JSON list of C-alpha atoms in Angstrom, two decimals:
[
{"chain": "A", "resi": 335, "resn": "MET", "atom": "CA", "xyz": [-17.76, 2.23, 2.38]},
{"chain": "A", "resi": 336, "resn": "THR", "atom": "CA", "xyz": [-17.65, 4.34, -0.54]},
{"chain": "A", "resi": 337, "resn": "HIS", "atom": "CA", "xyz": [-14.27, 6.12, -1.35]},
{"chain": "A", "resi": 338, "resn": "ASP", "atom": "CA", "xyz": [-12.51, 7.77, -4.32]},
{"chain": "A", "resi": 339, "resn": "TRP", "atom": "CA", "xyz": [-8.82, 5.42, -3.66]},
{"chain": "A", "resi": 340, "resn": "ALA", "atom": "CA", "xyz": [-7.56, 7.08, -7.04]},
{"chain": "A", "resi": 341, "resn": "ALA", "atom": "CA", "xyz": [-7.31, 10.56, -5.43]},
{"chain": "A", "resi": 342, "resn": "ASP", "atom": "CA", "xyz": [-5.93, 9.39, -2.53]},
{"chain": "A", "resi": 343, "resn": "VAL", "atom": "CA", "xyz": [-3.02, 7.85, -4.77]},
{"chain": "A", "resi": 344, "resn": "ARG", "atom": "CA", "xyz": [-3.28, 10.53, -7.15]},
{"chain": "A", "resi": 345, "resn": "ARG", "atom": "CA", "xyz": [-2.34, 13.27, -3.79]},
{"chain": "A", "resi": 346, "resn": "HIS", "atom": "CA", "xyz": [1.33, 11.20, -3.58]},
{"chain": "A", "resi": 347, "resn": "VAL", "atom": "CA", "xyz": [1.12, 10.64, -7.54]},
{"chain": "A", "resi": 348, "resn": "PRO", "atom": "CA", "xyz": [-0.56, 12.85, -9.85]},
{"chain": "A", "resi": 349, "resn": "LYS", "atom": "CA", "xyz": [-0.21, 10.78, -12.84]},
{"chain": "A", "resi": 350, "resn": "SER", "atom": "CA", "xyz": [-0.81, 7.32, -10.97]},
{"chain": "A", "resi": 351, "resn": "ASN", "atom": "CA", "xyz": [-1.88, 4.51, -12.86]},
{"chain": "A", "resi": 352, "resn": "ASP", "atom": "CA", "xyz": [-5.75, 4.11, -13.16]},
{"chain": "A", "resi": 353, "resn": "ALA", "atom": "CA", "xyz": [-5.90, 0.34, -14.18]},
{"chain": "A", "resi": 354, "resn": "ALA", "atom": "CA", "xyz": [-3.10, -0.57, -11.84]},
{"chain": "A", "resi": 355, "resn": "ILE", "atom": "CA", "xyz": [-4.90, 1.30, -8.86]},
{"chain": "A", "resi": 356, "resn": "LYS", "atom": "CA", "xyz": [-8.61, -0.77, -10.25]},
{"chain": "A", "resi": 357, "resn": "GLY", "atom": "CA", "xyz": [-6.10, -3.48, -10.07]},
{"chain": "A", "resi": 358, "resn": "ILE", "atom": "CA", "xyz": [-5.00, -2.78, -6.22]},
{"chain": "A", "resi": 359, "resn": "VAL", "atom": "CA", "xyz": [-8.62, -2.23, -5.06]},
{"chain": "A", "resi": 360, "resn": "LYS", "atom": "CA", "xyz": [-9.50, -5.40, -6.53]},
{"chain": "A", "resi": 361, "resn": "HIS", "atom": "CA", "xyz": [-6.87, -7.44, -5.31]},
{"chain": "A", "resi": 362, "resn": "LEU", "atom": "CA", "xyz": [-8.05, -5.93, -2.01]},
{"chain": "A", "resi": 363, "resn": "GLY", "atom": "CA", "xyz": [-11.69, -6.73, -2.40]},
{"chain": "A", "resi": 364, "resn": "ILE", "atom": "CA", "xyz": [-13.82, -6.95, 0.88]},
{"chain": "A", "resi": 365, "resn": "ALA", "atom": "CA", "xyz": [-10.79, -6.03, 3.03]},
{"chain": "A", "resi": 366, "resn": "LEU", "atom": "CA", "xyz": [-11.92, -1.79, 1.75]},
{"chain": "A", "resi": 367, "resn": "GLN", "atom": "CA", "xyz": [-15.40, -2.47, 3.20]},
{"chain": "A", "resi": 368, "resn": "GLY", "atom": "CA", "xyz": [-13.89, -2.13, 7.02]},
{"chain": "A", "resi": 369, "resn": "ARG", "atom": "CA", "xyz": [-12.56, 0.96, 8.19]},
{"chain": "A", "resi": 370, "resn": "ASP", "atom": "CA", "xyz": [-9.80, -0.75, 9.73]},
{"chain": "A", "resi": 371, "resn": "ALA", "atom": "CA", "xyz": [-8.01, -2.96, 7.10]},
{"chain": "A", "resi": 372, "resn": "SER", "atom": "CA", "xyz": [-8.58, -0.28, 4.91]},
{"chain": "A", "resi": 373, "resn": "PHE", "atom": "CA", "xyz": [-5.86, 1.90, 6.40]},
{"chain": "A", "resi": 374, "resn": "VAL", "atom": "CA", "xyz": [-2.63, 0.93, 7.45]},
{"chain": "A", "resi": 375, "resn": "ALA", "atom": "CA", "xyz": [-1.20, 1.56, 10.97]},
{"chain": "A", "resi": 376, "resn": "CYS", "atom": "CA", "xyz": [2.63, 2.26, 10.48]},
{"chain": "A", "resi": 377, "resn": "THR", "atom": "CA", "xyz": [3.02, 2.40, 14.20]},
{"chain": "A", "resi": 378, "resn": "ASP", "atom": "CA", "xyz": [1.90, -1.04, 14.35]},
{"chain": "A", "resi": 379, "resn": "LYS", "atom": "CA", "xyz": [4.71, -3.28, 13.67]},
{"chain": "A", "resi": 380, "resn": "ALA", "atom": "CA", "xyz": [2.73, -6.40, 13.42]},
{"chain": "A", "resi": 381, "resn": "GLU", "atom": "CA", "xyz": [1.11, -4.74, 10.90]},
{"chain": "A", "resi": 382, "resn": "ARG", "atom": "CA", "xyz": [3.86, -3.68, 9.01]},
{"chain": "A", "resi": 383, "resn": "ASP", "atom": "CA", "xyz": [5.03, -7.01, 9.22]},
{"chain": "A", "resi": 384, "resn": "ARG", "atom": "CA", "xyz": [1.69, -8.18, 7.37]},
{"chain": "A", "resi": 385, "resn": "VAL", "atom": "CA", "xyz": [2.02, -5.22, 4.63]},
{"chain": "A", "resi": 386, "resn": "ARG", "atom": "CA", "xyz": [5.52, -6.99, 4.31]},
{"chain": "A", "resi": 387, "resn": "ASP", "atom": "CA", "xyz": [4.78, -10.85, 4.49]},
{"chain": "A", "resi": 388, "resn": "GLY", "atom": "CA", "xyz": [1.45, -10.36, 2.65]},
{"chain": "A", "resi": 389, "resn": "PHE", "atom": "CA", "xyz": [1.54, -7.97, 0.30]},
{"chain": "A", "resi": 390, "resn": "LEU", "atom": "CA", "xyz": [5.73, -7.42, -0.43]},
{"chain": "A", "resi": 391, "resn": "LYS", "atom": "CA", "xyz": [6.56, -11.50, -0.36]},
{"chain": "A", "resi": 392, "resn": "LYS", "atom": "CA", "xyz": [2.82, -13.56, -1.04]},
{"chain": "A", "resi": 393, "resn": "LYS", "atom": "CA", "xyz": [1.45, -11.20, -3.73]},
{"chain": "A", "resi": 394, "resn": "LEU", "atom": "CA", "xyz": [4.53, -9.41, -5.24]},
{"chain": "A", "resi": 395, "resn": "ALA", "atom": "CA", "xyz": [6.60, -12.29, -4.89]},
{"chain": "A", "resi": 396, "resn": "LEU", "atom": "CA", "xyz": [9.98, -10.23, -3.53]},
{"chain": "A", "resi": 397, "resn": "ASN", "atom": "CA", "xyz": [12.47, -12.68, -1.87]},
{"chain": "A", "resi": 398, "resn": "ASN", "atom": "CA", "xyz": [14.83, -9.56, -1.02]},
{"chain": "A", "resi": 399, "resn": "SER", "atom": "CA", "xyz": [15.44, -9.78, 3.19]},
{"chain": "A", "resi": 400, "resn": "ASP", "atom": "CA", "xyz": [13.10, -8.83, 5.78]},
{"chain": "A", "resi": 401, "resn": "ALA", "atom": "CA", "xyz": [14.96, -6.28, 6.48]},
{"chain": "A", "resi": 402, "resn": "GLU", "atom": "CA", "xyz": [14.83, -4.36, 3.39]},
{"chain": "A", "resi": 403, "resn": "LEU", "atom": "CA", "xyz": [11.03, -4.63, 3.01]},
{"chain": "A", "resi": 404, "resn": "ASP", "atom": "CA", "xyz": [10.98, -3.27, 6.18]},
{"chain": "A", "resi": 405, "resn": "THR", "atom": "CA", "xyz": [12.57, -0.32, 5.28]},
{"chain": "A", "resi": 406, "resn": "ALA", "atom": "CA", "xyz": [10.53, 0.16, 2.15]},
{"chain": "A", "resi": 407, "resn": "VAL", "atom": "CA", "xyz": [7.51, 0.04, 4.32]},
{"chain": "A", "resi": 408, "resn": "ILE", "atom": "CA", "xyz": [8.80, 2.05, 6.44]},
{"chain": "A", "resi": 409, "resn": "GLU", "atom": "CA", "xyz": [9.95, 4.70, 3.66]},
{"chain": "A", "resi": 410, "resn": "VAL", "atom": "CA", "xyz": [6.51, 4.76, 2.55]},
{"chain": "A", "resi": 411, "resn": "CYS", "atom": "CA", "xyz": [5.09, 5.14, 6.28]},
{"chain": "A", "resi": 412, "resn": "GLU", "atom": "CA", "xyz": [7.44, 8.80, 5.80]},
{"chain": "A", "resi": 413, "resn": "LYS", "atom": "CA", "xyz": [6.26, 9.41, 2.42]},
{"chain": "A", "resi": 414, "resn": "MET", "atom": "CA", "xyz": [2.77, 9.03, 3.90]},
{"chain": "A", "resi": 415, "resn": "LYS", "atom": "CA", "xyz": [3.13, 10.68, 7.44]},
{"chain": "A", "resi": 416, "resn": "ALA", "atom": "CA", "xyz": [0.55, 13.71, 6.56]},
{"chain": "A", "resi": 417, "resn": "ASP", "atom": "CA", "xyz": [-1.64, 11.79, 5.97]},
{"chain": "A", "resi": 418, "resn": "ARG", "atom": "CA", "xyz": [-3.69, 10.74, 9.35]},
{"chain": "A", "resi": 419, "resn": "ASP", "atom": "CA", "xyz": [-5.57, 7.84, 7.25]},
{"chain": "A", "resi": 420, "resn": "LYS", "atom": "CA", "xyz": [-2.65, 5.64, 5.53]},
{"chain": "A", "resi": 421, "resn": "SER", "atom": "CA", "xyz": [-4.76, 4.57, 2.19]},
{"chain": "A", "resi": 422, "resn": "ARG", "atom": "CA", "xyz": [-4.30, 0.82, 1.74]},
{"chain": "A", "resi": 423, "resn": "VAL", "atom": "CA", "xyz": [-4.32, 1.41, -1.76]},
{"chain": "A", "resi": 424, "resn": "THR", "atom": "CA", "xyz": [-2.02, 3.80, -1.91]},
{"chain": "A", "resi": 425, "resn": "PHE", "atom": "CA", "xyz": [0.82, 2.40, 0.65]},
{"chain": "A", "resi": 426, "resn": "TYR", "atom": "CA", "xyz": [0.28, -1.01, -1.91]},
{"chain": "A", "resi": 427, "resn": "TYR", "atom": "CA", "xyz": [-0.13, 1.07, -4.63]},
{"chain": "A", "resi": 428, "resn": "LEU", "atom": "CA", "xyz": [3.46, 3.14, -3.92]},
{"chain": "A", "resi": 429, "resn": "LEU", "atom": "CA", "xyz": [5.35, -0.15, -2.55]},
{"chain": "A", "resi": 430, "resn": "ALA", "atom": "CA", "xyz": [4.37, -1.92, -5.87]},
{"chain": "A", "resi": 431, "resn": "GLU", "atom": "CA", "xyz": [5.72, 1.38, -7.53]},
{"chain": "A", "resi": 432, "resn": "LYS", "atom": "CA", "xyz": [9.08, 1.02, -5.87]},
{"chain": "A", "resi": 433, "resn": "TYR", "atom": "CA", "xyz": [9.84, -2.29, -7.36]},
{"chain": "A", "resi": 434, "resn": "GLY", "atom": "CA", "xyz": [8.37, -2.15, -10.59]},
{"chain": "A", "resi": 435, "resn": "LYS", "atom": "CA", "xyz": [5.11, -4.46, -10.25]},
{"chain": "A", "resi": 436, "resn": "LEU", "atom": "CA", "xyz": [2.36, -2.06, -11.17]},
{"chain": "A", "resi": 437, "resn": "SER", "atom": "CA", "xyz": [1.86, -4.15, -14.01]},
{"chain": "A", "resi": 438, "resn": "MET", "atom": "CA", "xyz": [1.06, -6.93, -12.09]},
{"chain": "A", "resi": 439, "resn": "PHE", "atom": "CA", "xyz": [-2.30, -4.85, -10.93]},
{"chain": "A", "resi": 440, "resn": "GLY", "atom": "CA", "xyz": [-2.96, -3.83, -14.91]}
]
């Protein structure tokens, strides 16, 4: 699947960090090759929990409460509500930006 992930991010963050985008794409790796895995399903609580546990807690090493992290995930869902398909790269970029962790990716 060929996709311009940077263009998706720029729709929400016009002056985005290209190195961070590339780092997030690299982190997600093979998951981006499957259509379903390359998008976040905000309506699915299990999916939101995976984002919280796998990305925010594990990758970004955040130790905020689940309630705080869930709120952050919901905020990004709201920010991206106009997007029918919510790009996982953009979603993770917005979360990393919120917590000042973009430097982890490049």
